[in-house]
Tab-separated table of C-alpha atoms in Angstrom:
chain	number	residue	atom	x	y	z
A	1	MET	CA	0.458	-0.013	0.048
A	2	LYS	CA	1.584	3.429	-0.835
A	3	ILE	CA	1.777	6.039	1.382
A	4	SER	CA	0.829	9.956	1.018
A	5	ARG	CA	3.146	12.097	0.554
A	6	GLN	CA	1.516	14.322	3.371
A	7	THR	CA	1.665	11.151	5.835
A	8	ILE	CA	5.412	10.696	5.740
A	9	MET	CA	5.311	14.844	6.023
A	10	LEU	CA	3.224	14.197	8.829
A	11	LEU	CA	5.229	11.152	10.449
A	12	ILE	CA	8.096	13.459	10.502
A	13	LEU	CA	6.730	16.288	11.859
A	14	ALA	CA	5.661	13.596	14.592
A	15	ALA	CA	9.185	12.443	14.529
A	16	ALA	CA	10.906	16.030	15.182
A	17	PHE	CA	7.837	16.803	17.813
A	18	PHE	CA	8.521	13.602	19.484
A	19	ALA	CA	13.000	14.149	19.768
A	20	LEU	CA	12.380	18.120	20.231
A	21	VAL	CA	10.254	16.635	23.857
A	22	LYS	CA	13.186	13.810	24.319
A	23	GLY	CA	15.814	17.340	24.462
A	24	LEU	CA	14.242	18.795	26.602
A	25	GLN	CA	13.493	15.491	29.244
A	26	PHE	CA	17.161	14.900	29.012
A	27	ALA	CA	18.726	18.531	29.329
A	28	GLY	CA	16.113	19.255	31.942
A	29	VAL	CA	14.495	21.853	31.192
A	30	LEU	CA	10.553	19.835	30.740
A	31	ASN	CA	10.439	18.888	34.499
A	32	ALA	CA	8.429	15.713	35.670
A	33	TYR	CA	5.169	18.346	36.463
A	34	TRP	CA	5.294	20.262	32.989
A	35	GLN	CA	5.282	16.431	30.979
A	36	LEU	CA	3.035	15.579	33.310
A	37	VAL	CA	0.497	18.841	32.106
A	38	LEU	CA	1.677	17.381	28.633
A	39	ASP	CA	0.939	13.965	29.261
A	40	GLN	CA	-2.878	15.115	29.674
A	41	ALA	CA	-2.699	17.567	27.076
A	42	LEU	CA	-2.227	14.667	24.389
A	43	VAL	CA	-4.672	12.656	26.246
A	44	THR	CA	-6.694	15.743	25.876
A	45	VAL	CA	-6.291	15.270	22.370
A	46	ILE	CA	-8.158	12.171	22.163
A	47	GLY	CA	-11.224	12.544	23.593
A	48	ALA	CA	-11.060	16.158	21.951
A	49	LEU	CA	-10.913	14.812	18.211
A	50	GLY	CA	-13.800	12.335	19.202
A	51	LEU	CA	-16.209	15.995	20.074
A	52	SER	CA	-14.719	17.078	16.763
A	53	LEU	CA	-15.966	13.906	14.532
A	54	ILE	CA	-19.830	14.521	17.261
A	55	TYR	CA	-20.121	17.756	16.793
A	56	GLY	CA	-17.303	19.772	14.735
A	57	PHE	CA	-18.491	17.224	11.673
A	58	THR	CA	-21.281	16.049	12.019
A	59	GLY	CA	-23.508	18.621	14.168
A	60	GLN	CA	-25.034	16.476	16.499
A	61	PHE	CA	-24.188	18.612	20.048
A	62	SER	CA	-23.259	16.938	22.664
A	63	LEU	CA	-22.973	18.026	26.252
A	64	GLY	CA	-22.194	14.550	28.472
A	65	HIS	CA	-18.903	13.599	26.117
A	66	ALA	CA	-17.104	13.657	30.405
A	67	ALA	CA	-19.547	10.839	31.067
A	68	PHE	CA	-17.665	8.326	27.936
A	69	TYR	CA	-14.092	9.520	29.020
A	70	GLY	CA	-15.197	8.588	32.700
A	71	LEU	CA	-16.349	5.795	31.815
A	72	GLY	CA	-13.393	4.542	29.642
A	73	ALA	CA	-11.363	5.960	32.919
A	74	TYR	CA	-13.371	3.498	35.677
A	75	THR	CA	-13.790	0.676	33.364
A	76	ALA	CA	-9.533	0.590	32.528
A	77	GLY	CA	-8.170	1.422	35.352
A	78	ALA	CA	-10.619	-1.597	37.344
A	79	ILE	CA	-9.528	-3.942	35.257
A	80	ASP	CA	-5.741	-3.205	36.058
A	81	ILE	CA	-6.297	-2.780	39.568
A	82	VAL	CA	-7.998	-6.444	39.094
A	83	TYR	CA	-6.356	-8.044	36.296
A	84	GLY	CA	-3.654	-6.403	35.441
A	85	ASN	CA	-1.325	-5.062	38.238
A	86	GLY	CA	0.534	-3.378	35.657
A	87	ASN	CA	1.160	-5.665	32.817
A	88	ILE	CA	1.752	-4.104	29.350
A	89	ILE	CA	-0.451	-6.337	28.051
A	90	PHE	CA	-3.480	-5.184	29.944
A	91	PHE	CA	-3.046	-1.946	30.033
A	92	PHE	CA	-4.095	-2.607	25.851
A	93	VAL	CA	-6.698	-5.011	27.404
A	94	SER	CA	-8.452	-2.633	29.612
A	95	ILE	CA	-7.995	0.975	27.708
A	96	LEU	CA	-10.041	-0.832	24.389
A	97	ALA	CA	-11.911	-2.171	27.068
A	98	GLY	CA	-13.041	1.333	28.183
A	99	ALA	CA	-13.307	2.457	24.418
A	100	ALA	CA	-15.277	-0.409	24.309
A	101	LEU	CA	-18.409	-0.338	26.794
A	102	ALA	CA	-18.146	3.196	26.017
A	103	GLY	CA	-18.641	2.935	22.235
A	104	LEU	CA	-22.049	-0.087	23.326
A	105	VAL	CA	-23.424	2.389	26.357
A	106	ALA	CA	-23.119	5.333	22.889
A	107	LEU	CA	-24.577	2.928	20.795
A	108	LEU	CA	-27.783	2.186	23.202
A	109	ILE	CA	-28.791	5.663	24.459
A	110	GLY	CA	-27.127	6.966	20.639
A	111	LEU	CA	-30.313	5.019	18.952
A	112	PRO	CA	-33.397	7.290	20.524
A	113	ILE	CA	-31.643	10.563	21.730
A	114	LEU	CA	-30.008	10.985	18.066
A	115	ARG	CA	-33.324	11.736	16.755
A	116	LEU	CA	-33.498	14.768	19.002
A	117	ARG	CA	-31.644	18.026	17.384
A	118	SER	CA	-29.690	21.243	18.585
A	119	ASP	CA	-30.622	22.071	22.303
A	120	TYR	CA	-32.892	19.040	22.685
A	121	LEU	CA	-30.267	17.080	22.090
A	122	GLY	CA	-27.734	18.607	23.916
A	123	ILE	CA	-30.006	18.375	27.222
A	124	ALA	CA	-30.763	15.191	26.431
A	125	THR	CA	-26.668	14.214	26.981
A	126	LEU	CA	-26.170	16.867	29.894
A	127	GLY	CA	-28.532	14.640	31.552
A	128	PHE	CA	-26.748	11.868	30.874
A	129	GLY	CA	-23.746	12.953	31.843
A	130	ILE	CA	-25.329	13.776	35.496
A	131	ILE	CA	-26.800	10.209	35.212
A	132	VAL	CA	-22.811	8.785	35.080
A	133	LYS	CA	-21.919	11.443	37.404
A	134	VAL	CA	-24.639	9.830	40.321
A	135	GLY	CA	-23.705	6.459	39.337
A	136	MET	CA	-20.301	6.503	39.779
A	137	ASP	CA	-20.979	8.568	43.834
A	138	ASN	CA	-22.824	4.990	44.122
A	139	ALA	CA	-20.992	3.108	41.925
A	140	ASN	CA	-18.697	1.248	45.368
A	141	LYS	CA	-22.161	-0.499	46.817
A	142	LEU	CA	-22.087	-2.747	43.446
A	143	ILE	CA	-17.910	-3.201	42.777
A	144	PRO	CA	-15.881	-2.265	46.072
A	145	VAL	CA	-13.638	-1.528	44.384
A	146	LEU	CA	-14.766	1.344	41.472
A	147	GLY	CA	-14.346	3.282	45.696
A	148	GLY	CA	-18.304	5.479	44.734
A	149	ALA	CA	-17.644	9.271	46.200
A	150	THR	CA	-14.595	8.544	48.191
A	151	GLY	CA	-12.852	8.011	44.452
A	152	MET	CA	-10.442	5.513	43.484
A	153	SER	CA	-6.782	4.656	43.670
A	154	GLY	CA	-4.041	2.578	43.057
A	155	THR	CA	-4.085	2.399	39.085
A	156	PRO	CA	-1.213	1.402	37.050
A	157	GLN	CA	0.583	4.300	36.177
A	158	THR	CA	1.549	2.320	32.935
A	159	ALA	CA	0.629	5.190	30.824
A	160	HIS	CA	4.200	7.186	29.963
A	161	PHE	CA	4.551	9.809	26.901
A	162	ASP	CA	6.608	7.711	25.271
A	163	LEU	CA	3.335	5.620	24.258
A	164	ILE	CA	1.167	8.469	24.748
A	165	PHE	CA	2.651	10.018	21.891
A	166	ILE	CA	2.274	6.775	20.232
A	167	LEU	CA	-1.435	6.124	20.667
A	168	VAL	CA	-1.921	9.737	19.803
A	169	LEU	CA	-0.483	9.894	16.432
A	170	ILE	CA	-2.416	6.759	15.537
A	171	ILE	CA	-5.841	8.284	16.807
A	172	ILE	CA	-4.740	10.992	15.080
A	173	LEU	CA	-4.416	9.473	11.131
A	174	LEU	CA	-7.155	7.145	12.094
A	175	VAL	CA	-9.436	10.034	12.545
A	176	ARG	CA	-8.288	12.210	9.658
A	177	ASN	CA	-8.808	9.035	7.711
A	178	PHE	CA	-12.376	8.156	8.106
A	179	VAL	CA	-13.277	12.397	8.665
A	180	PHE	CA	-11.958	12.044	4.611
A	181	SER	CA	-14.056	8.653	3.332
A	182	THR	CA	-17.604	8.519	1.990
A	183	TYR	CA	-18.587	8.373	5.917
A	184	GLY	CA	-17.201	11.138	6.999
A	185	ARG	CA	-18.638	12.851	4.039
A	186	ALA	CA	-21.484	12.074	4.605
A	187	CYS	CA	-21.180	12.708	8.581
A	188	THR	CA	-19.965	16.529	7.203
A	189	SER	CA	-23.406	16.987	4.818
A	190	ILE	CA	-25.717	15.779	8.132
A	191	ARG	CA	-24.081	18.956	9.309
A	192	GLU	CA	-24.189	21.143	6.597
A	193	ASP	CA	-27.861	20.267	5.912
A	194	GLU	CA	-29.499	16.625	7.267
A	195	ILE	CA	-32.699	17.399	5.154
A	196	ALA	CA	-30.675	17.583	1.673
A	197	ALA	CA	-29.208	14.875	2.780
A	198	ASP	CA	-31.675	12.804	3.885
A	199	ILE	CA	-33.230	13.595	0.337
A	200	MET	CA	-30.406	12.357	-1.382
A	201	GLY	CA	-30.183	8.753	0.549
A	202	ILE	CA	-27.696	9.555	2.818
A	203	ASP	CA	-28.977	7.047	6.280
A	204	THR	CA	-28.429	10.050	8.643
A	205	THR	CA	-29.929	8.538	11.697
A	206	ARG	CA	-26.933	5.710	11.086
A	207	PHE	CA	-24.088	7.547	10.268
A	208	LYS	CA	-25.192	10.150	13.122
A	209	VAL	CA	-24.957	7.377	15.226
A	210	LEU	CA	-21.760	5.760	14.013
A	211	ALA	CA	-19.947	8.954	14.142
A	212	PHE	CA	-21.280	9.381	18.140
A	213	VAL	CA	-20.041	5.888	18.797
A	214	LEU	CA	-16.748	5.971	17.119
A	215	GLY	CA	-16.827	9.769	19.211
A	216	CYS	CA	-18.155	8.198	22.562
A	217	SER	CA	-15.621	5.601	21.864
A	218	LEU	CA	-12.632	8.060	21.470
A	219	ALA	CA	-13.239	9.659	24.958
A	220	GLY	CA	-13.394	5.604	26.682
A	221	LEU	CA	-9.652	5.484	24.846
A	222	ALA	CA	-9.017	8.984	26.693
A	223	GLY	CA	-10.816	8.160	29.978
A	224	GLY	CA	-8.530	4.731	30.115
A	225	ILE	CA	-4.833	6.585	29.502
A	226	TYR	CA	-5.990	8.798	32.164
A	227	ALA	CA	-6.663	6.143	34.154
A	228	HIS	CA	-2.633	4.993	33.746
A	229	ARG	CA	-1.138	8.386	34.169
A	230	TYR	CA	-2.764	9.928	36.817
A	231	PRO	CA	-2.852	7.638	39.867
A	232	PHE	CA	-6.251	8.920	41.774
A	233	LEU	CA	-10.065	8.949	40.389
A	234	HIS	CA	-12.725	10.310	41.071
A	235	PRO	CA	-16.360	11.820	40.237
A	236	ALA	CA	-15.792	15.181	39.985
A	237	SER	CA	-13.082	14.731	37.286
A	238	PHE	CA	-15.968	14.188	35.097
A	239	ASP	CA	-19.066	15.767	35.985
A	240	PHE	CA	-20.632	18.203	33.702
A	241	LEU	CA	-17.931	21.286	33.460
A	242	LYS	CA	-15.237	18.423	31.923
A	243	SER	CA	-17.657	18.416	28.887
A	244	PHE	CA	-17.079	22.088	28.129
A	245	ASP	CA	-13.584	21.476	28.666
A	246	PHE	CA	-14.147	19.016	25.231
A	247	LEU	CA	-16.807	21.548	23.934
A	248	LEU	CA	-14.654	24.976	23.913
A	249	ILE	CA	-11.401	23.676	22.260
A	250	VAL	CA	-14.066	21.673	19.614
A	251	VAL	CA	-15.562	25.801	19.304
A	252	LEU	CA	-12.726	27.149	19.598
A	253	GLY	CA	-10.567	25.687	17.628
A	254	GLY	CA	-13.050	26.114	14.512
A	255	LEU	CA	-15.186	23.387	13.724
A	256	GLY	CA	-15.053	20.916	11.317
A	257	SER	CA	-11.145	21.542	11.945
A	258	MET	CA	-8.892	18.408	13.316
A	259	THR	CA	-6.048	21.384	13.078
A	260	GLY	CA	-7.915	23.814	15.377
A	261	THR	CA	-9.084	20.670	17.793
A	262	ILE	CA	-5.212	19.516	18.430
A	263	VAL	CA	-3.648	22.805	18.392
A	264	THR	CA	-6.664	23.683	21.315
A	265	ALA	CA	-6.541	21.289	22.967
A	266	ILE	CA	-2.554	20.924	24.294
A	267	GLY	CA	-2.983	24.963	24.127
A	268	TRP	CA	-5.944	24.415	26.765
A	269	GLY	CA	-3.997	21.916	29.003
A	270	PHE	CA	-1.221	24.675	29.659
A	271	LEU	CA	-3.510	27.500	30.160
A	272	MET	CA	-5.053	25.504	32.616
A	273	GLU	CA	-2.824	24.398	34.274
A	274	VAL	CA	-0.522	28.043	34.595
A	275	LEU	CA	-4.492	29.599	35.164
A	276	ARG	CA	-4.522	27.278	38.502
A	277	ALA	CA	-0.918	27.932	39.252
A	278	VAL	CA	-1.374	31.756	39.077
A	279	LEU	CA	-5.191	31.253	40.851
A	280	GLY	CA	-4.530	28.495	43.555
A	281	GLU	CA	-7.662	26.823	45.343
A	282	ASN	CA	-9.295	29.691	44.293
A	283	PHE	CA	-9.462	28.276	40.612
A	284	ILE	CA	-11.852	25.661	41.037
A	285	ASP	CA	-14.192	28.272	42.006
A	286	TRP	CA	-13.733	30.633	39.196
A	287	ARG	CA	-13.786	28.187	36.679
A	288	GLY	CA	-16.809	28.593	35.539
A	289	VAL	CA	-16.179	32.576	34.963
A	290	ILE	CA	-12.882	31.615	33.265
A	291	TYR	CA	-14.559	29.627	30.764
A	292	ALA	CA	-17.582	32.153	29.360
A	293	LEU	CA	-14.602	34.828	29.960
A	294	ILE	CA	-12.683	33.055	26.959
A	295	LEU	CA	-15.729	32.007	25.011
A	296	ILE	CA	-16.788	35.620	25.331
A	297	VAL	CA	-13.621	37.189	24.285
A	298	ALA	CA	-13.144	33.966	21.483
A	299	ILE	CA	-16.779	34.237	19.874
A	300	ILE	CA	-15.617	38.195	19.394
A	301	LEU	CA	-12.587	38.080	18.254
A	302	ARG	CA	-12.589	35.176	15.964
A	303	PRO	CA	-16.125	33.487	16.088
A	304	GLN	CA	-15.570	30.457	13.232
A	305	GLY	CA	-12.502	29.814	15.165
A	306	LEU	CA	-8.639	29.289	15.617
A	307	PHE	CA	-8.930	27.312	12.026
A	308	SER	CA	-11.968	28.319	11.138
A	309	GLY	CA	-12.870	24.507	9.475
A	310	LYS	CA	-9.158	24.483	7.574
A	311	GLU	CA	-6.419	21.865	7.553
A	312	LEU	CA	-3.127	22.195	7.860
A	313	GLY	CA	-2.602	20.357	4.991
A	314	LEU	CA	-0.395	17.865	6.346
A	315	LEU	CA	-3.570	16.880	7.363
A	316	LEU	CA	-4.844	16.080	4.657
A	317	PRO	CA	-5.456	13.318	2.266
A	318	ARG	CA	-3.785	12.887	-1.061
A	319	PRO	CA	-4.787	14.754	-3.961
A	320	LEU	CA	-8.693	13.243	-5.024
A	321	GLN	CA	-8.219	11.556	-8.387
A	322	THR	CA	-10.459	12.472	-11.022
A	323	GLY	CA	-12.845	10.219	-13.931
A	324	GLN	CA	-9.940	10.813	-15.916
A	325	GLY	CA	-6.849	9.983	-13.608
A	326	LYS	CA	-5.232	13.636	-13.229
A	327	GLU	CA	-4.616	14.618	-9.823
A	328	ARG	CA	-5.985	17.378	-7.757
A	329	SER	CA	-6.336	19.458	-5.455
A	330	HIS	CA	-7.976	19.102	-2.519
A	331	ALA	CA	-9.419	22.505	-2.134
A	332	GLY	CA	-10.476	21.427	-6.529
A	333	THR	CA	-9.585	23.508	-9.588
A	334	GLY	CA	-12.383	23.796	-10.917
A	335	SER	CA	-14.295	23.105	-14.003
């Protein structure tokens, strides 16, 4: 199978970024604290790409993304605590199980609620997120290892930068290939005009459910990695405000832009840590106000988002082929 020039360049850029981080680690510039922040930012990239599939590319407004993030985290953490105990094989088994459970739950609730649109869908997913949060608070009554309201601790810290980076790169390539496939373009057509897409013969319900399941599975995968990077999980880490984290990242980066989502997710992670360092214990109390101010300023200065649906050239697929076999650029050359 021939690898496109764009993919090769993307891999080269990724290798350069990896080498830069390892160099900073070796020089002592990137200490353990900021390494942890970088790792969390990369995990956030995976979760945010999941919501980008749901909202950015398919146009389905969801406020329950943190619930699937939490389901993946608790599932992966519990499996590794009980069975794995730090075994690298069980690390992959547990995070895949977390992603699978999140996807299964998304399928079960997606079939009925994705018939709703706009604000109604957002309210339904927000309600589901609250249900999951309450369930996590009381989960210890059925499964003691989950800890309930006191949280779950003791998850083997198997995830490290090298492993997280490779997983993020794989997910970026998979999401890119999906977005620019016929399935991804069907999802984009639903975002642009669902009625027109339906008239053109696209099974809109099927593709909305597909995007929702894939996006929520990525959230579950991100949660599973998070559980293996932070030794303590608490239900408060997966409340509805966490869903706003993902939502703001997708909106600020630009709806329908993987580049915007990736860049904003990494920047968001470091911005939150800087604000936490400045505000200290007051950060939690002021978090909602900070989110609102950031959103207001962004809407005023750049309402279309940082990248406004555009992509870095390296994230574009190979040039499309015309019927005569001639290559054209992604933007097209006209008729």
